[in-house]
Short mmCIF file of C-alpha atoms and ligand atoms in Angstrom, two decimals:
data_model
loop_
_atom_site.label_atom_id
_atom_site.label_comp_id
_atom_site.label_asym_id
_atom_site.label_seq_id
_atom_site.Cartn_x
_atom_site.Cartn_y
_atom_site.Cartn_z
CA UNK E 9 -14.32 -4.29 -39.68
CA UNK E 10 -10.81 -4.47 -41.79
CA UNK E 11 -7.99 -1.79 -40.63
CA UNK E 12 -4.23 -2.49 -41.29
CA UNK E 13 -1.93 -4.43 -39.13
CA UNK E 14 -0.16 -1.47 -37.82
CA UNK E 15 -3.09 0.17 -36.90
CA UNK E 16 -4.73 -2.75 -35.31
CA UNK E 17 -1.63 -3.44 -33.25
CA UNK E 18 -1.05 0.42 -32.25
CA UNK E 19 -4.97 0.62 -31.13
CA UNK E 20 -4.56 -2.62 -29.40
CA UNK E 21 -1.71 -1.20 -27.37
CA UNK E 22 1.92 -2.63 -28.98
CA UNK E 23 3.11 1.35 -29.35
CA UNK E 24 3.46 3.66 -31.99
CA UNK E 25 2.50 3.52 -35.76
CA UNK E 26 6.15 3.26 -36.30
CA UNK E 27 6.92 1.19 -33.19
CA UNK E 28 4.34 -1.52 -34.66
CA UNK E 29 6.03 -1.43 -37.93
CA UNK E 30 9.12 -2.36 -36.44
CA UNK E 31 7.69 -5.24 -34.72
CA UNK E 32 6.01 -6.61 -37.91
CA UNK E 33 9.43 -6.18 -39.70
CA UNK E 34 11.21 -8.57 -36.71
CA UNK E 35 8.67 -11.39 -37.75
CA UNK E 36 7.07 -11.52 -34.22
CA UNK E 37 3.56 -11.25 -35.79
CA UNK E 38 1.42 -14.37 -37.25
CA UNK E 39 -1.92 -13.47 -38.75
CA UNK E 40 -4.23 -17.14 -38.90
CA UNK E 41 -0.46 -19.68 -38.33
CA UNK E 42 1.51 -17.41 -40.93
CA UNK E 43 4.22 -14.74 -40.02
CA UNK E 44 3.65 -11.48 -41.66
CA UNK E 45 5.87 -8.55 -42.25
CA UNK E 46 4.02 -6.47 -44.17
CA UNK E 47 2.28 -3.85 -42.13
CA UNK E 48 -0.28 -2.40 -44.03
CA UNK E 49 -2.20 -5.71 -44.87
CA UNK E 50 -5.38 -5.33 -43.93
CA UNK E 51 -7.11 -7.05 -40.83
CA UNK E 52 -10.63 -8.51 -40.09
CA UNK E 53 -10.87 -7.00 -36.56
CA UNK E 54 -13.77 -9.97 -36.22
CA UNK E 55 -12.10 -13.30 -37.59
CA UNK E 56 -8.54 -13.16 -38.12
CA UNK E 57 -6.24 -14.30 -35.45
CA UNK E 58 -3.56 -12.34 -34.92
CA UNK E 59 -0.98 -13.23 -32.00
CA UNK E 60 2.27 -11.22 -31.27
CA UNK E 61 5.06 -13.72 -30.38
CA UNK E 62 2.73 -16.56 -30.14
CA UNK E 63 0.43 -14.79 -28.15
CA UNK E 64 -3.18 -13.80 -29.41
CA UNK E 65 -4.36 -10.11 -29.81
CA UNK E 66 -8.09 -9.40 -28.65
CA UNK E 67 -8.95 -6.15 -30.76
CA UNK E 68 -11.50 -3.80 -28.96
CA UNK E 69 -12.43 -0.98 -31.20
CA UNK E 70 -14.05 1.20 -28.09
CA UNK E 71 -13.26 0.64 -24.33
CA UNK E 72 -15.49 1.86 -21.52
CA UNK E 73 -14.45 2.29 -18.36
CA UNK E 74 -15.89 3.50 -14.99
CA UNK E 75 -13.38 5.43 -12.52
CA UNK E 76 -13.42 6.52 -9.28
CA UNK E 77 -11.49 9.43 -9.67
CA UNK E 78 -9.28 10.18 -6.43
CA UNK E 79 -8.66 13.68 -5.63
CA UNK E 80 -5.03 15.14 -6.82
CA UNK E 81 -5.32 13.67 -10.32
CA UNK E 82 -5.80 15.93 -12.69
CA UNK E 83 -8.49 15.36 -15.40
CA UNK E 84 -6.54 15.38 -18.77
CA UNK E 85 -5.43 12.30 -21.65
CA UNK E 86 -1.79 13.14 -20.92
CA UNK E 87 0.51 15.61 -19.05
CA UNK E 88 4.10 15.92 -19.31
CA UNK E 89 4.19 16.56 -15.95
CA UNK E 90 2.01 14.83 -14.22
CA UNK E 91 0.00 11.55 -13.55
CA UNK E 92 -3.51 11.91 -15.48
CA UNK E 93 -6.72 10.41 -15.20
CA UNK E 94 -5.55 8.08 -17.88
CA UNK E 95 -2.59 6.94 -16.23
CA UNK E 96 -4.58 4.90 -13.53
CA UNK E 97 -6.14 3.10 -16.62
CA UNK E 98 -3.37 0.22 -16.23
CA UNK E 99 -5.37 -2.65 -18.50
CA UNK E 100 -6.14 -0.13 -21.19
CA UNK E 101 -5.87 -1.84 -24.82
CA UNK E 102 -6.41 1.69 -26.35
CA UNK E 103 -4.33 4.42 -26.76
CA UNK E 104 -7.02 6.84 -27.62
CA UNK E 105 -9.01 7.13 -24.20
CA UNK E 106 -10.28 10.05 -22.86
CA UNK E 107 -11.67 11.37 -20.13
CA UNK E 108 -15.79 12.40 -20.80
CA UNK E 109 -15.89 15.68 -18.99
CA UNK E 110 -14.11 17.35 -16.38
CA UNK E 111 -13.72 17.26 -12.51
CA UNK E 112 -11.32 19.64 -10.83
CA UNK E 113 -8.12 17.95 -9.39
CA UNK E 114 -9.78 18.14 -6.03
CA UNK E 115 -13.10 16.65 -6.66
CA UNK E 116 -13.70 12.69 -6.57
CA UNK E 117 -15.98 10.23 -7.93
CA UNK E 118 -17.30 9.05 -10.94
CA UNK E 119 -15.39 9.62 -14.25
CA UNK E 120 -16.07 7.82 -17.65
CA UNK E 121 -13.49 7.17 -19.72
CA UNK E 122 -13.54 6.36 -23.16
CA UNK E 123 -12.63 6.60 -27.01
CA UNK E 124 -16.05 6.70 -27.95
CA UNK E 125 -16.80 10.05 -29.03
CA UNK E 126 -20.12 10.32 -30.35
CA UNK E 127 -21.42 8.85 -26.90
CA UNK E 128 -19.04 11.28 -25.31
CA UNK E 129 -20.34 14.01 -27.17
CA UNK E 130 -23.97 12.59 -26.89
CA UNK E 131 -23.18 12.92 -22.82
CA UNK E 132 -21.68 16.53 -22.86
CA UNK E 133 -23.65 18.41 -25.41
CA UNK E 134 -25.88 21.62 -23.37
CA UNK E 135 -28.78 20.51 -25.43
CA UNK E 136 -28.82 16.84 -24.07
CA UNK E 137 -29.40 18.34 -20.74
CA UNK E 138 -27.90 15.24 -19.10
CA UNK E 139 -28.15 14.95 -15.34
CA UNK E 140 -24.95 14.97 -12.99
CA UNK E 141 -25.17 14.55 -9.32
CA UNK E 142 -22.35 15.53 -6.57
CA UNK E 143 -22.50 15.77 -3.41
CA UNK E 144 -20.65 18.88 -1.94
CA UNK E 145 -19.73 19.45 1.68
CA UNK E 146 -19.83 23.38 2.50
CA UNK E 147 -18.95 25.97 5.07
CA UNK E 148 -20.58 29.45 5.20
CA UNK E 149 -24.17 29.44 6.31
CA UNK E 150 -26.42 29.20 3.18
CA UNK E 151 -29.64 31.80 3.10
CA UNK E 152 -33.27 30.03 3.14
CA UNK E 153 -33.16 30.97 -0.43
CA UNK E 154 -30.56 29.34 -1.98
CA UNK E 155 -33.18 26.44 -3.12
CA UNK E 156 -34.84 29.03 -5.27
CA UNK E 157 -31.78 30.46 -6.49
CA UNK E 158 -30.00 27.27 -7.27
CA UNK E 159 -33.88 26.59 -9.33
CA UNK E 160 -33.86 29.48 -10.83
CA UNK E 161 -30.19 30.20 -11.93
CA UNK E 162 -27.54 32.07 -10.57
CA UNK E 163 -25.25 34.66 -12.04
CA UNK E 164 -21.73 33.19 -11.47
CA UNK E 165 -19.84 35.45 -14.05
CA UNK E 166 -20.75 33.90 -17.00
CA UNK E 167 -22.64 35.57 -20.04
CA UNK E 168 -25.96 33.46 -19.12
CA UNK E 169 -27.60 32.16 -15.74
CA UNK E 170 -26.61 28.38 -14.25
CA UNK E 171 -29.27 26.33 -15.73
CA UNK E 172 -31.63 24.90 -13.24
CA UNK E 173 -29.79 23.02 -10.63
CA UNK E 174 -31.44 20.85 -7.88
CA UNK E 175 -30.46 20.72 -4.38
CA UNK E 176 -31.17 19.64 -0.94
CA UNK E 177 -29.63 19.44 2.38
CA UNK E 178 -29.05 16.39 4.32
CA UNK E 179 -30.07 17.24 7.99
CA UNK E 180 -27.59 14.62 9.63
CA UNK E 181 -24.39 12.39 8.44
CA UNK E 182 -26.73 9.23 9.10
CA UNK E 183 -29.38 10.70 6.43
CA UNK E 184 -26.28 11.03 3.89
CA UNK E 185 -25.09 7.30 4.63
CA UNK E 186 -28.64 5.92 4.44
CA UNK E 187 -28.53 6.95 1.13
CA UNK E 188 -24.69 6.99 0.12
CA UNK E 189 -23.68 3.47 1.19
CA UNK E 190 -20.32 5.32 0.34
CA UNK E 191 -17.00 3.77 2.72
CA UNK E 192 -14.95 6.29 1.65
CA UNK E 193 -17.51 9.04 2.32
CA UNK E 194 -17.86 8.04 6.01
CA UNK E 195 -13.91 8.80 6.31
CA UNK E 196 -14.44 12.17 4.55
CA UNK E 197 -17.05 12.96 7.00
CA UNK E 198 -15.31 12.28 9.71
CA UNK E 199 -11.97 14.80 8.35
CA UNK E 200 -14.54 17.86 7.76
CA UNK E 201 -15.96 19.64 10.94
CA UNK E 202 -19.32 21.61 11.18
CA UNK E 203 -20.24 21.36 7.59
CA UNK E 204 -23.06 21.31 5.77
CA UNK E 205 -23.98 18.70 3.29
CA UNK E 206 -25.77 18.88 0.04
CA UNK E 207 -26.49 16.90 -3.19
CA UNK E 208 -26.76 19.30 -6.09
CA UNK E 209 -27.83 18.02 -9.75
CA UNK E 210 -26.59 20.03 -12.61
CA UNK E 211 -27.13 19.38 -16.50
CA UNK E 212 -23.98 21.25 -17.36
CA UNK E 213 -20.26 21.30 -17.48
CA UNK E 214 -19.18 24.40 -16.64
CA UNK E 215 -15.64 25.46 -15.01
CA UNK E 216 -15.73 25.30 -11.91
CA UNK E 217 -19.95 25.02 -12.16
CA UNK E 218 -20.76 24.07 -8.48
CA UNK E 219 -17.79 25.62 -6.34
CA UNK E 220 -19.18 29.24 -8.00
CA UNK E 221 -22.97 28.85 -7.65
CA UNK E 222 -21.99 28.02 -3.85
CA UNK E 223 -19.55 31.23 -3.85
CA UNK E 224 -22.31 33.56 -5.43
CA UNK E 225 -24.03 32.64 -1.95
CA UNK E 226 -21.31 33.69 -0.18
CA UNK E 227 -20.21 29.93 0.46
CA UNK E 228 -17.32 27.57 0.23
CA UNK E 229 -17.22 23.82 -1.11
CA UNK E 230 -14.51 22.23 0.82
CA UNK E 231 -15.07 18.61 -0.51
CA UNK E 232 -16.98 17.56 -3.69
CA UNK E 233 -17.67 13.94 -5.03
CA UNK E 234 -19.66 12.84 -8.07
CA UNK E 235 -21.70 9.66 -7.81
CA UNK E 236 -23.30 9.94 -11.36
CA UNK E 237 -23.69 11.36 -14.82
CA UNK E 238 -26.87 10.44 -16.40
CA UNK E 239 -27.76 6.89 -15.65
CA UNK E 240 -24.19 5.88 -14.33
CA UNK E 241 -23.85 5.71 -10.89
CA UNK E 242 -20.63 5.19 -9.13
CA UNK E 243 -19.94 1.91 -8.13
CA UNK E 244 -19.46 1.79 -4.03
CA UNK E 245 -17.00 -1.36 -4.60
CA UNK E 246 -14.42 1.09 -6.01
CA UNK E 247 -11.72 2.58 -4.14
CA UNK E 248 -10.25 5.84 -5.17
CA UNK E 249 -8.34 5.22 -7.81
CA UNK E 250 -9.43 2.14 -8.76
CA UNK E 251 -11.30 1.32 -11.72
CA UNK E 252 -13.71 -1.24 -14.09
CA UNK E 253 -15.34 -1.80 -17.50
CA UNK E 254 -18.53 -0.58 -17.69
CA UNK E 255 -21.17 -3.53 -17.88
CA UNK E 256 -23.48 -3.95 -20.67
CA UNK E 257 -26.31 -2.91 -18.82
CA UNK E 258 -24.84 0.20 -18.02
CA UNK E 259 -23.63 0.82 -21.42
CA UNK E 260 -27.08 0.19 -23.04
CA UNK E 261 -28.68 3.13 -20.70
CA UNK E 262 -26.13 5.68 -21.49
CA UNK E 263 -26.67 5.23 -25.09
CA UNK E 264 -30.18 4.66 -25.50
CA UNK E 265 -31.53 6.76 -22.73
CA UNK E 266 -29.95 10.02 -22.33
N1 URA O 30 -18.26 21.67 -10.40
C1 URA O 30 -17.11 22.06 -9.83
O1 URA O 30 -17.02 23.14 -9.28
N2 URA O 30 -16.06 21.21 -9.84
C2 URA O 30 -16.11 19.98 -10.40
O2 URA O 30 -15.12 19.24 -10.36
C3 URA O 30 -17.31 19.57 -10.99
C4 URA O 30 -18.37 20.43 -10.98
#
């Protein structure tokens, strides 16, 4: 691919379109042994070297990462006030990332971020129907029903019904860690009292989606954690707040297999 200099250093992380032209214009950047000070020379992303005082540029045109999202961070590119999802994203090369989706500043888990937005949009769009499991930890005791109503849709405000959502209740905290190998879910468990415990798979995005279907049965999510979105699953090696590239594998099956 050939882009210009500027905009091959400003994707690659060096700061603004103007900032990069600056640093061109001081002579700190060599394309293949020669200094260049023109900024608008185009770039072959794939076989030119470029270093930036002596140091060589790796250009990535998309970036992939999987984050476990802590709770308290809200879910935005950039906030003038506070610390976004984004801002964990300390090896970034990219200036473009965003997060795909949305989970409320309380919720944890799994969070893609990117600045690929056709696979972003491939993941999001209603019509894709792509699966996202949580688990949600809830107070208020839940009718026999609320299988069938959860299966059926439920009227949470909204012009239409929830689309069909599965769930099911975990009968013990053992049940949920034979099947959540999840460290930081055994802590969790042990900070909520007389709960109960259930994994609920949606296939949309709406505000606020699972807290309301549990409200319209006159219940309350106290915790909520996603573990995955499609074929992603949350990897149990991450800490909150913490944070990897996705691996190939895992990138081939979100984009081929949705
Ligand atoms: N549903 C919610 O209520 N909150 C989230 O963060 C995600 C889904």
């Amino acid at each position: 691919m050939k882009i210009r200099l500027d905009k091959y250093l400003a994707d690659s992380g060096f700061g603004t379109r103007s900032e990069v032209k600056l640093l061109v214009k001081s002579g700190s950047i060599s394309l293949n042994g020669n200094v260049v000070k023109d900024s608008g020379i185009k770039i072959d992303t794939e076989n030119d070297e470029i270093l930036v005082r002596g140091k060589r540029v790796g250009y990535s045109e998309y970036e992939y990462y999987m984050l476990h999202k802590p709770a308290g961070i809200i879910t935005a590119s950039r906030d003038k006030n506070e610390k976004t999802v984004i801002d964990l994203i300390k090896s970034k090369k990219r200036r473009d990332l965003f997060p795909v989706g949305r989970l409320d500043r309380d919720t944890e888990g799994l969070l893609l971020i990117t600045n690929d937005g056709d696979l972003s949009h491939h993941l999001l769009s209603p019509s894709k129907h792509v699966s996202k499991t949580y688990l949600a930890f809830v107070t208020g005791e839940p009718s026999e029903d609320i299988y069938t109503h959860f299966k059926e849709g439920i009227d949470i405000g909204d012009d239409t019904l929830t689309k069909p959502a599965e769930l099911r209740r975990f009968a013990s905290v053992s049940d949920v860690l034979n099947i959540y190998n999840d460290k930081v879910l055994e802590d969790r468990l042990s900070e909520y009292n007389d709960v109960y415990i259930f994994e609920i798979t949606i296939t949309e995005g709406r505000y606020h989606e699972i807290k309301r279907m549990f409200e319209a049965e006159g219940c309350e999510v106290v915790y909520l954690k996603r573990y995955s979105m499609g074929s992603l699953i949350l990897d149990f090696n991450l800490a909150p707040g913490e944070y990897r590239l996705l691996t190939d594998t895992e990138l081939s099956s979100l984009k081929n297999k949705e």
